[in-house]
Amino acid sequence: MRIILFTGKGGTGKTTCAAATAMKTAASGLRTLIISTDSAHSLADALDVKLGPEPAEAAENLYAQELDIYYSMRKYWGNLSNMLRQALSWQRMDRMLVEEMAALPGMAEASAFLWVDKYYREGEYDVLIVDSAPTGETLTLLTLPQVSRWWTSKLFPYPKMATKAFGAFVHATTGIPLDESYRELDDLFTKLESLYEIFSNPLITSVRVVTNPEKMAVQEAKRAYTYLLLHGYSVDAVIVNRVLPDASADSFWKGYLQSQKHYLEDIGTSFYPLPVFTLHHTGREVFGIEMLGRLGDGLYAGRNPVEVLHAEKSFVLEDVGEIVRLKLRLPFFENSDFRIEQFGDELVINIRNNRRNLFLPKFMGHFVIRDYYYEDPNLVVLFSRITPFGS
């Protein structure tokens, strides 16, 4: 299965671009599913069809789905939800409040991954297109597998059999299904870890950043690109949406067209060597199967949207004599505010309000950080081998 995820600043038209891409792949004969992970869904409006929490046929070879956290909770976390409801009900909370609080933070993002896991394992579709939430929420979604790996070691530090035995005891004495809840959480964390391997494989999964030729949208696209690479995801294209056609010099849009030209040049230079595709403003609302199909035909300038449009390794480990050098590609990085720490074979990279726990090869547990610095476009970390005591 080929997975393509669309993200960008809210209002840039990423749902339109995702739907147009889905129409294009479906028209080529590939069985395509597009799913919306945005809590404020607009996919049904874009396709102009009725959608629900399960895939529905929207056109020939095209299926679409809008994720529903409460539906997903019943489907994937029946025991966990039941445990939370019982525990909260003991606090004499209002029933409606209990239902709301039973949806733990991160469950919406986790449910999206579980649906992807299901479709990837079953192999029913050739292409899966993810119409994600705006940039910040997308980063929350994509960092979940890495966070879960850390939580697995901290939340369940004891052997599984001991944890299960304790959970069974609580279930038998209180009626709260702690053992079944643990099983669901353990299964979730295991799937999230395996899904990270899928999402971080550039031959399977690509992220496409949608922007407009405007200052705030371009700046957010740059930040998104930096943070996606930081977390090990491959961005293979930038789509510039709503580009206005040239107009006369005395037109109302003269000033906007001048700034648009500046930002288009900036995008082309800054994101090189990523391919940049432009979509001109149609002068009307874009919705419905027919119009999205025409948009998809013109979007990729003759290239196949399913192909990997650009692939690069997010980080490289190099053996340089007595030193091991790690180079992490981070364009648009502001190097005034970052910190790197090491805990055995785990590297913690803190950049402003973003953190990545990078798990290094096991042998790196015998190395310590010697130095780190930024050398455009790479964050460079130098390691030296731990000297044995007494040598």
CSV table of C-alpha atoms in Angstrom, one decimal:
chain,number,residue,atom,x,y,z
A,1,MET,CA,0.0,0.0,0.0
A,2,ARG,CA,1.1,3.5,-0.8
A,3,ILE,CA,0.3,6.1,2.0
A,4,ILE,CA,0.2,9.8,1.3
A,5,LEU,CA,-0.5,12.3,4.1
A,6,PHE,CA,-1.5,15.9,3.5
A,7,THR,CA,-0.9,18.6,6.0
A,8,GLY,CA,-0.6,22.4,6.2
A,9,LYS,CA,-1.9,25.5,7.9
A,10,GLY,CA,-5.6,25.6,8.4
A,11,GLY,CA,-7.4,27.2,5.5
A,12,THR,CA,-4.7,26.5,2.8
A,13,GLY,CA,-6.9,23.9,1.0
A,14,LYS,CA,-5.3,20.7,2.0
A,15,THR,CA,-8.6,18.8,2.0
A,16,THR,CA,-9.2,19.9,-1.6
A,17,CYS,CA,-5.7,18.9,-2.6
A,18,ALA,CA,-6.0,15.5,-0.8
A,19,ALA,CA,-9.4,14.8,-2.4
A,20,ALA,CA,-8.1,15.9,-5.9
A,21,THR,CA,-5.2,13.5,-5.5
A,22,ALA,CA,-7.5,10.7,-4.4
A,23,MET,CA,-9.7,11.3,-7.5
A,24,LYS,CA,-6.6,11.2,-9.7
A,25,THR,CA,-5.3,7.9,-8.3
A,26,ALA,CA,-8.8,6.3,-8.4
A,27,ALA,CA,-9.2,7.4,-12.0
A,28,SER,CA,-6.0,5.6,-12.9
A,29,GLY,CA,-7.6,2.3,-11.7
A,30,LEU,CA,-6.1,2.1,-8.2
A,31,ARG,CA,-8.4,1.3,-5.4
A,32,THR,CA,-8.1,4.4,-3.2
A,33,LEU,CA,-9.3,5.2,0.3
A,34,ILE,CA,-9.2,8.8,1.6
A,35,ILE,CA,-9.7,9.3,5.4
A,36,SER,CA,-10.1,12.5,7.3
A,37,THR,CA,-8.5,12.7,10.8
A,38,ASP,CA,-9.5,16.3,11.3
A,39,SER,CA,-12.0,16.6,14.1
A,40,ALA,CA,-13.6,19.5,12.1
A,41,HIS,CA,-14.2,17.3,9.0
A,42,SER,CA,-14.7,18.9,5.6
A,43,LEU,CA,-14.0,15.9,3.4
A,44,ALA,CA,-17.7,15.1,2.9
A,45,ASP,CA,-18.3,18.7,1.9
A,46,ALA,CA,-15.4,18.6,-0.6
A,47,LEU,CA,-16.6,15.4,-2.2
A,48,ASP,CA,-20.2,16.5,-1.9
A,49,VAL,CA,-21.2,13.0,-0.6
A,50,LYS,CA,-22.4,11.7,2.7
A,51,LEU,CA,-19.7,10.1,4.8
A,52,GLY,CA,-19.5,8.3,8.1
A,53,PRO,CA,-17.1,6.5,10.5
A,54,GLU,CA,-16.7,3.5,8.1
A,55,PRO,CA,-15.5,3.7,4.4
A,56,ALA,CA,-18.2,4.7,1.9
A,57,GLU,CA,-18.0,4.6,-1.9
A,58,ALA,CA,-17.7,8.1,-3.3
A,59,ALA,CA,-16.9,7.3,-6.9
A,60,GLU,CA,-15.5,4.4,-9.0
A,61,ASN,CA,-12.4,3.0,-7.1
A,62,LEU,CA,-12.7,5.8,-4.5
A,63,TYR,CA,-13.8,5.3,-0.9
A,64,ALA,CA,-13.9,7.9,1.8
A,65,GLN,CA,-14.2,7.9,5.6
A,66,GLU,CA,-14.4,10.6,8.4
A,67,LEU,CA,-13.0,9.2,11.6
A,68,ASP,CA,-15.2,9.4,14.7
A,69,ILE,CA,-13.4,9.1,18.1
A,70,TYR,CA,-16.4,7.7,20.0
A,71,TYR,CA,-17.1,5.2,17.3
A,72,SER,CA,-13.4,4.2,17.3
A,73,MET,CA,-13.4,3.9,21.1
A,74,ARG,CA,-16.3,1.4,20.9
A,75,LYS,CA,-14.5,-0.5,18.1
A,76,TYR,CA,-11.0,-0.6,19.6
A,77,TRP,CA,-11.1,0.2,23.3
A,78,GLY,CA,-14.3,-1.3,24.7
A,79,ASN,CA,-12.7,-2.5,27.9
A,80,LEU,CA,-10.5,0.5,28.4
A,81,SER,CA,-13.5,2.8,27.9
A,82,ASN,CA,-15.6,0.7,30.3
A,83,MET,CA,-12.9,0.9,32.9
A,84,LEU,CA,-12.7,4.6,32.7
A,85,ARG,CA,-16.4,5.0,32.8
A,86,GLN,CA,-16.7,2.9,35.9
A,87,ALA,CA,-13.8,4.6,37.7
A,88,LEU,CA,-15.3,8.1,36.9
A,89,SER,CA,-18.8,7.0,37.8
A,90,TRP,CA,-17.5,6.2,41.3
A,91,GLN,CA,-16.7,9.9,41.6
A,92,ARG,CA,-20.5,10.6,41.2
A,93,MET,CA,-19.9,12.5,38.0
A,94,ASP,CA,-22.6,13.5,35.6
A,95,ARG,CA,-23.2,10.7,33.0
A,96,MET,CA,-22.5,13.0,30.0
A,97,LEU,CA,-19.4,14.3,31.6
A,98,VAL,CA,-18.2,10.7,32.2
A,99,GLU,CA,-18.6,10.0,28.5
A,100,GLU,CA,-16.6,13.1,27.5
A,101,MET,CA,-13.8,12.4,30.0
A,102,ALA,CA,-13.6,8.7,29.0
A,103,ALA,CA,-12.1,10.0,25.7
A,104,LEU,CA,-8.5,10.3,26.9
A,105,PRO,CA,-6.1,12.8,25.2
A,106,GLY,CA,-4.4,11.1,22.3
A,107,MET,CA,-7.2,8.6,21.6
A,108,ALA,CA,-8.3,10.4,18.4
A,109,GLU,CA,-4.7,10.3,17.1
A,110,ALA,CA,-4.3,6.7,18.2
A,111,SER,CA,-7.5,5.6,16.5
A,112,ALA,CA,-6.3,7.1,13.2
A,113,PHE,CA,-3.2,4.9,13.5
A,114,LEU,CA,-5.3,1.8,14.3
A,115,TRP,CA,-7.4,2.3,11.2
A,116,VAL,CA,-4.3,2.7,9.1
A,117,ASP,CA,-2.9,-0.5,10.7
A,118,LYS,CA,-6.1,-2.3,9.8
A,119,TYR,CA,-6.1,-1.2,6.2
A,120,TYR,CA,-2.3,-1.9,5.8
A,121,ARG,CA,-2.6,-5.4,7.1
A,122,GLU,CA,-5.7,-6.3,5.1
A,123,GLY,CA,-4.4,-4.9,1.8
A,124,GLU,CA,-7.8,-4.1,0.5
A,125,TYR,CA,-6.7,-0.7,-0.9
A,126,ASP,CA,-3.8,0.2,-3.2
A,127,VAL,CA,-3.5,3.8,-2.0
A,128,LEU,CA,-4.4,5.4,1.4
A,129,ILE,CA,-4.6,9.1,1.5
A,130,VAL,CA,-4.8,10.9,4.8
A,131,ASP,CA,-6.4,14.3,5.0
A,132,SER,CA,-5.0,15.3,8.3
A,133,ALA,CA,-5.7,18.1,10.8
A,134,PRO,CA,-3.8,21.5,10.6
A,135,THR,CA,0.0,21.3,11.1
A,136,GLY,CA,0.1,21.3,14.9
A,137,GLU,CA,-2.4,18.5,15.3
A,138,THR,CA,-0.7,16.5,12.5
A,139,LEU,CA,2.6,16.7,14.4
A,140,THR,CA,0.8,15.4,17.5
A,141,LEU,CA,-0.6,12.5,15.4
A,142,LEU,CA,2.8,11.6,13.9
A,143,THR,CA,4.8,11.8,17.1
A,144,LEU,CA,2.4,9.5,18.9
A,145,PRO,CA,4.3,6.2,17.9
A,146,GLN,CA,7.6,7.6,19.3
A,147,VAL,CA,5.9,8.8,22.5
A,148,SER,CA,4.2,5.4,22.9
A,149,ARG,CA,7.6,3.7,22.9
A,150,TRP,CA,8.7,5.9,25.7
A,151,TRP,CA,5.5,5.4,27.6
A,152,THR,CA,5.7,1.6,27.2
A,153,SER,CA,8.9,1.4,29.2
A,154,LYS,CA,7.7,3.9,31.8
A,155,LEU,CA,4.1,2.8,32.3
A,156,PHE,CA,4.8,-0.9,32.2
A,157,PRO,CA,8.2,-1.3,33.9
A,158,TYR,CA,7.3,-4.7,35.4
A,159,PRO,CA,7.1,-8.1,33.5
A,160,LYS,CA,3.9,-8.5,31.5
A,161,MET,CA,2.8,-11.6,33.5
A,162,ALA,CA,3.1,-9.7,36.8
A,163,THR,CA,1.1,-6.7,35.4
A,164,LYS,CA,-1.6,-9.0,34.0
A,165,ALA,CA,-1.8,-10.9,37.3
A,166,PHE,CA,-2.3,-7.7,39.2
A,167,GLY,CA,-4.9,-6.5,36.7
A,168,ALA,CA,-6.8,-9.8,37.0
A,169,PHE,CA,-6.9,-9.4,40.8
A,170,VAL,CA,-8.3,-5.9,40.5
A,171,HIS,CA,-10.9,-7.1,38.0
A,172,ALA,CA,-12.0,-10.0,40.3
A,173,THR,CA,-12.2,-7.8,43.4
A,174,THR,CA,-13.7,-4.5,42.1
A,175,GLY,CA,-15.2,-5.4,38.7
A,176,ILE,CA,-13.1,-2.9,36.9
A,177,PRO,CA,-11.5,-4.7,33.9
A,178,LEU,CA,-7.9,-3.5,34.5
A,179,ASP,CA,-6.4,-6.7,33.0
A,180,GLU,CA,-8.4,-6.3,29.7
A,181,SER,CA,-7.6,-2.6,29.7
A,182,TYR,CA,-3.9,-3.4,30.0
A,183,ARG,CA,-4.2,-5.9,27.1
A,184,GLU,CA,-5.7,-3.2,24.9
A,185,LEU,CA,-3.1,-0.6,25.8
A,186,ASP,CA,-0.3,-3.1,25.3
A,187,ASP,CA,-1.7,-4.1,21.9
A,188,LEU,CA,-2.1,-0.4,21.0
A,189,PHE,CA,1.6,0.4,21.9
A,190,THR,CA,2.8,-2.6,20.0
A,191,LYS,CA,0.9,-1.5,16.9
A,192,LEU,CA,2.0,2.1,17.2
A,193,GLU,CA,5.7,1.0,17.3
A,194,SER,CA,5.3,-1.1,14.1
A,195,LEU,CA,3.3,1.6,12.4
A,196,TYR,CA,6.2,4.1,12.9
A,197,GLU,CA,8.3,1.8,10.8
A,198,ILE,CA,5.7,2.1,8.0
A,199,PHE,CA,5.2,5.8,8.4
A,200,SER,CA,8.9,6.6,8.5
A,201,ASN,CA,9.6,4.4,5.4
A,202,PRO,CA,9.9,6.9,2.5
A,203,LEU,CA,9.1,4.2,-0.1
A,204,ILE,CA,5.7,3.6,1.6
A,205,THR,CA,4.7,6.9,3.2
A,206,SER,CA,5.1,10.5,2.0
A,207,VAL,CA,4.0,13.7,3.6
A,208,ARG,CA,2.9,16.5,1.2
A,209,VAL,CA,2.8,20.1,2.7
A,210,VAL,CA,0.1,22.4,1.3
A,211,THR,CA,0.6,26.1,1.5
A,212,ASN,CA,-0.5,29.4,0.0
A,213,PRO,CA,1.8,32.1,-1.4
A,214,GLU,CA,1.3,34.2,1.8
A,215,LYS,CA,3.7,35.0,4.6
A,216,MET,CA,2.0,33.1,7.5
A,217,ALA,CA,1.2,30.0,5.4
A,218,VAL,CA,4.8,29.8,4.0
A,219,GLN,CA,6.4,30.2,7.4
A,220,GLU,CA,4.2,27.5,8.9
A,221,ALA,CA,5.1,25.2,5.9
A,222,LYS,CA,8.8,25.7,6.7
A,223,ARG,CA,8.3,24.9,10.3
A,224,ALA,CA,6.2,21.8,9.5
A,225,TYR,CA,9.0,20.6,7.1
A,226,THR,CA,11.6,21.1,9.8
A,227,TYR,CA,9.7,19.2,12.5
A,228,LEU,CA,8.5,16.4,10.1
A,229,LEU,CA,12.2,15.7,9.3
A,230,LEU,CA,13.1,16.0,13.0
A,231,HIS,CA,10.7,13.2,13.7
A,232,GLY,CA,11.9,11.0,10.9
A,233,TYR,CA,9.1,11.5,8.3
A,234,SER,CA,9.7,12.0,4.5
A,235,VAL,CA,8.3,15.0,2.8
A,236,ASP,CA,8.2,14.4,-0.9
A,237,ALA,CA,6.4,17.6,-2.3
A,238,VAL,CA,5.1,21.0,-1.6
A,239,ILE,CA,1.8,22.1,-3.1
A,240,VAL,CA,1.1,25.8,-3.4
A,241,ASN,CA,-2.6,26.3,-3.6
A,242,ARG,CA,-4.8,29.3,-4.7
A,243,VAL,CA,-2.2,31.0,-6.9
A,244,LEU,CA,-3.9,34.0,-8.6
A,245,PRO,CA,-3.3,34.4,-12.3
A,246,ASP,CA,-1.5,37.5,-13.6
A,247,ALA,CA,-3.8,40.6,-13.9
A,248,SER,CA,-3.4,44.1,-15.2
A,249,ALA,CA,-1.0,46.4,-13.4
A,250,ASP,CA,-3.8,48.7,-12.3
A,251,SER,CA,-6.0,45.9,-10.9
A,252,PHE,CA,-7.2,45.7,-7.4
A,253,TRP,CA,-4.9,42.7,-6.9
A,254,LYS,CA,-1.7,44.4,-7.9
A,255,GLY,CA,-0.1,44.5,-4.5
A,256,TYR,CA,-1.1,40.9,-3.7
A,257,LEU,CA,0.3,39.7,-7.0
A,258,GLN,CA,3.7,41.3,-6.3
A,259,SER,CA,3.9,39.7,-2.9
A,260,GLN,CA,2.7,36.4,-4.4
A,261,LYS,CA,5.5,36.4,-6.9
A,262,HIS,CA,8.0,37.0,-4.0
A,263,TYR,CA,6.7,34.0,-2.0
A,264,LEU,CA,6.6,31.7,-5.0
A,265,GLU,CA,10.3,32.5,-5.6
A,266,ASP,CA,11.0,31.9,-1.9
A,267,ILE,CA,9.2,28.6,-1.9
A,268,GLY,CA,11.0,27.4,-5.0
A,269,THR,CA,14.4,28.3,-3.6
A,270,SER,CA,13.9,27.4,0.1
A,271,PHE,CA,12.4,23.9,-0.5
A,272,TYR,CA,14.8,22.8,-3.2
A,273,PRO,CA,15.3,20.0,-4.1
A,274,LEU,CA,11.6,19.2,-3.2
A,275,PRO,CA,9.3,19.3,-6.2
A,276,VAL,CA,6.8,22.2,-5.9
A,277,PHE,CA,3.4,22.0,-7.6
A,278,THR,CA,1.1,25.0,-8.0
A,279,LEU,CA,-2.7,25.1,-8.2
A,280,HIS,CA,-4.3,28.3,-9.6
A,281,HIS,CA,-7.3,29.8,-8.1
A,282,THR,CA,-10.4,28.6,-10.0
A,283,GLY,CA,-12.4,31.7,-9.2
A,284,ARG,CA,-15.1,29.6,-7.6
A,285,GLU,CA,-15.7,27.1,-4.8
A,286,VAL,CA,-14.2,23.7,-5.4
A,287,PHE,CA,-16.3,20.7,-4.4
A,288,GLY,CA,-17.9,17.7,-6.1
A,289,ILE,CA,-16.4,14.7,-7.8
A,290,GLU,CA,-16.3,16.2,-11.3
A,291,MET,CA,-14.5,19.4,-10.3
A,292,LEU,CA,-12.0,17.6,-8.0
A,293,GLY,CA,-11.3,15.2,-10.9
A,294,ARG,CA,-10.4,18.2,-13.2
A,295,LEU,CA,-8.3,19.7,-10.4
A,296,GLY,CA,-6.4,16.4,-9.9
A,297,ASP,CA,-5.6,16.2,-13.6
A,298,GLY,CA,-3.8,19.5,-13.5
A,299,LEU,CA,-2.2,19.3,-10.1
A,300,TYR,CA,0.9,17.1,-10.7
A,301,ALA,CA,2.1,18.5,-14.0
A,302,GLY,CA,2.0,15.2,-15.7
A,303,ARG,CA,3.7,13.2,-12.9
A,304,ASN,CA,2.1,10.2,-11.3
A,305,PRO,CA,0.8,11.2,-7.9
A,306,VAL,CA,1.4,7.7,-6.5
A,307,GLU,CA,5.2,7.7,-7.2
A,308,VAL,CA,7.7,8.8,-4.5
A,309,LEU,CA,8.3,12.3,-5.7
A,310,HIS,CA,11.4,12.8,-3.5
A,311,ALA,CA,13.1,10.6,-0.9
A,312,GLU,CA,15.9,11.4,1.5
A,313,LYS,CA,17.2,10.0,4.7
A,314,SER,CA,16.3,12.2,7.7
A,315,PHE,CA,19.5,11.3,9.5
A,316,VAL,CA,22.8,9.5,8.8
A,317,LEU,CA,25.3,7.9,11.2
A,318,GLU,CA,28.9,8.1,10.0
A,319,ASP,CA,32.0,6.3,11.5
A,320,VAL,CA,34.8,8.9,11.3
A,321,GLY,CA,37.9,7.3,13.0
A,322,GLU,CA,37.4,7.4,16.7
A,323,ILE,CA,34.3,9.5,16.3
A,324,VAL,CA,30.7,8.6,15.3
A,325,ARG,CA,28.9,11.6,13.6
A,326,LEU,CA,25.2,11.9,13.4
A,327,LYS,CA,23.8,14.3,10.8
A,328,LEU,CA,20.1,15.1,11.1
A,329,ARG,CA,18.8,17.2,8.2
A,330,LEU,CA,16.8,20.2,9.5
A,331,PRO,CA,16.4,23.0,7.0
A,332,PHE,CA,14.9,26.3,8.2
A,333,PHE,CA,16.3,25.6,11.7
A,334,GLU,CA,16.8,28.4,14.1
A,335,ASN,CA,19.9,27.2,16.0
A,336,SER,CA,19.6,29.6,18.9
A,337,ASP,CA,17.4,27.5,21.0
A,338,PHE,CA,18.1,23.7,21.2
A,339,ARG,CA,19.4,21.2,23.6
A,340,ILE,CA,20.5,17.6,23.2
A,341,GLU,CA,20.8,14.9,25.9
A,342,GLN,CA,21.8,11.3,25.8
A,343,PHE,CA,20.5,8.4,28.0
A,344,GLY,CA,22.3,5.2,26.9
A,345,ASP,CA,21.2,4.5,23.3
A,346,GLU,CA,18.4,7.2,23.5
A,347,LEU,CA,19.0,10.7,22.2
A,348,VAL,CA,16.6,13.4,23.3
A,349,ILE,CA,16.5,16.4,21.0
A,350,ASN,CA,14.7,19.5,22.4
A,351,ILE,CA,14.0,22.3,19.9
A,352,ARG,CA,11.8,25.0,21.4
A,353,ASN,CA,8.5,23.3,22.2
A,354,ASN,CA,9.3,20.2,20.2
A,355,ARG,CA,11.0,17.1,21.5
A,356,ARG,CA,12.1,14.0,19.7
A,357,ASN,CA,13.3,10.8,21.4
A,358,LEU,CA,15.6,9.3,18.9
A,359,PHE,CA,16.5,5.6,19.5
A,360,LEU,CA,20.0,4.9,18.3
A,361,PRO,CA,21.5,1.5,17.4
A,362,LYS,CA,22.2,-0.5,20.5
A,363,PHE,CA,26.0,-0.2,20.2
A,364,MET,CA,25.7,3.6,20.6
A,365,GLY,CA,25.1,2.9,24.3
A,366,HIS,CA,28.9,2.6,24.5
A,367,PHE,CA,29.3,6.2,23.2
A,368,VAL,CA,28.7,9.6,24.8
A,369,ILE,CA,28.1,13.0,23.3
A,370,ARG,CA,31.3,14.9,22.7
A,371,ASP,CA,29.8,18.0,20.9
A,372,TYR,CA,26.9,19.1,18.9
A,373,TYR,CA,26.2,22.1,16.6
A,374,TYR,CA,24.2,23.2,13.6
A,375,GLU,CA,25.8,23.4,10.2
A,376,ASP,CA,23.1,24.4,7.6
A,377,PRO,CA,21.1,22.3,6.8
A,378,ASN,CA,22.2,19.6,9.3
A,379,LEU,CA,22.1,19.3,13.1
A,380,VAL,CA,25.4,17.5,13.8
A,381,VAL,CA,26.1,15.4,16.9
A,382,LEU,CA,29.6,14.0,17.6
A,383,PHE,CA,30.0,10.9,19.8
A,384,SER,CA,33.1,9.4,21.2
A,385,ARG,CA,33.5,5.9,22.7
A,386,ILE,CA,33.3,5.5,26.5
A,387,THR,CA,36.8,4.9,27.8
A,388,PRO,CA,36.9,1.7,30.0
A,389,PHE,CA,37.6,2.4,33.7
A,390,GLY,CA,41.3,2.3,34.4
A,391,SER,CA,42.5,2.3,30.8
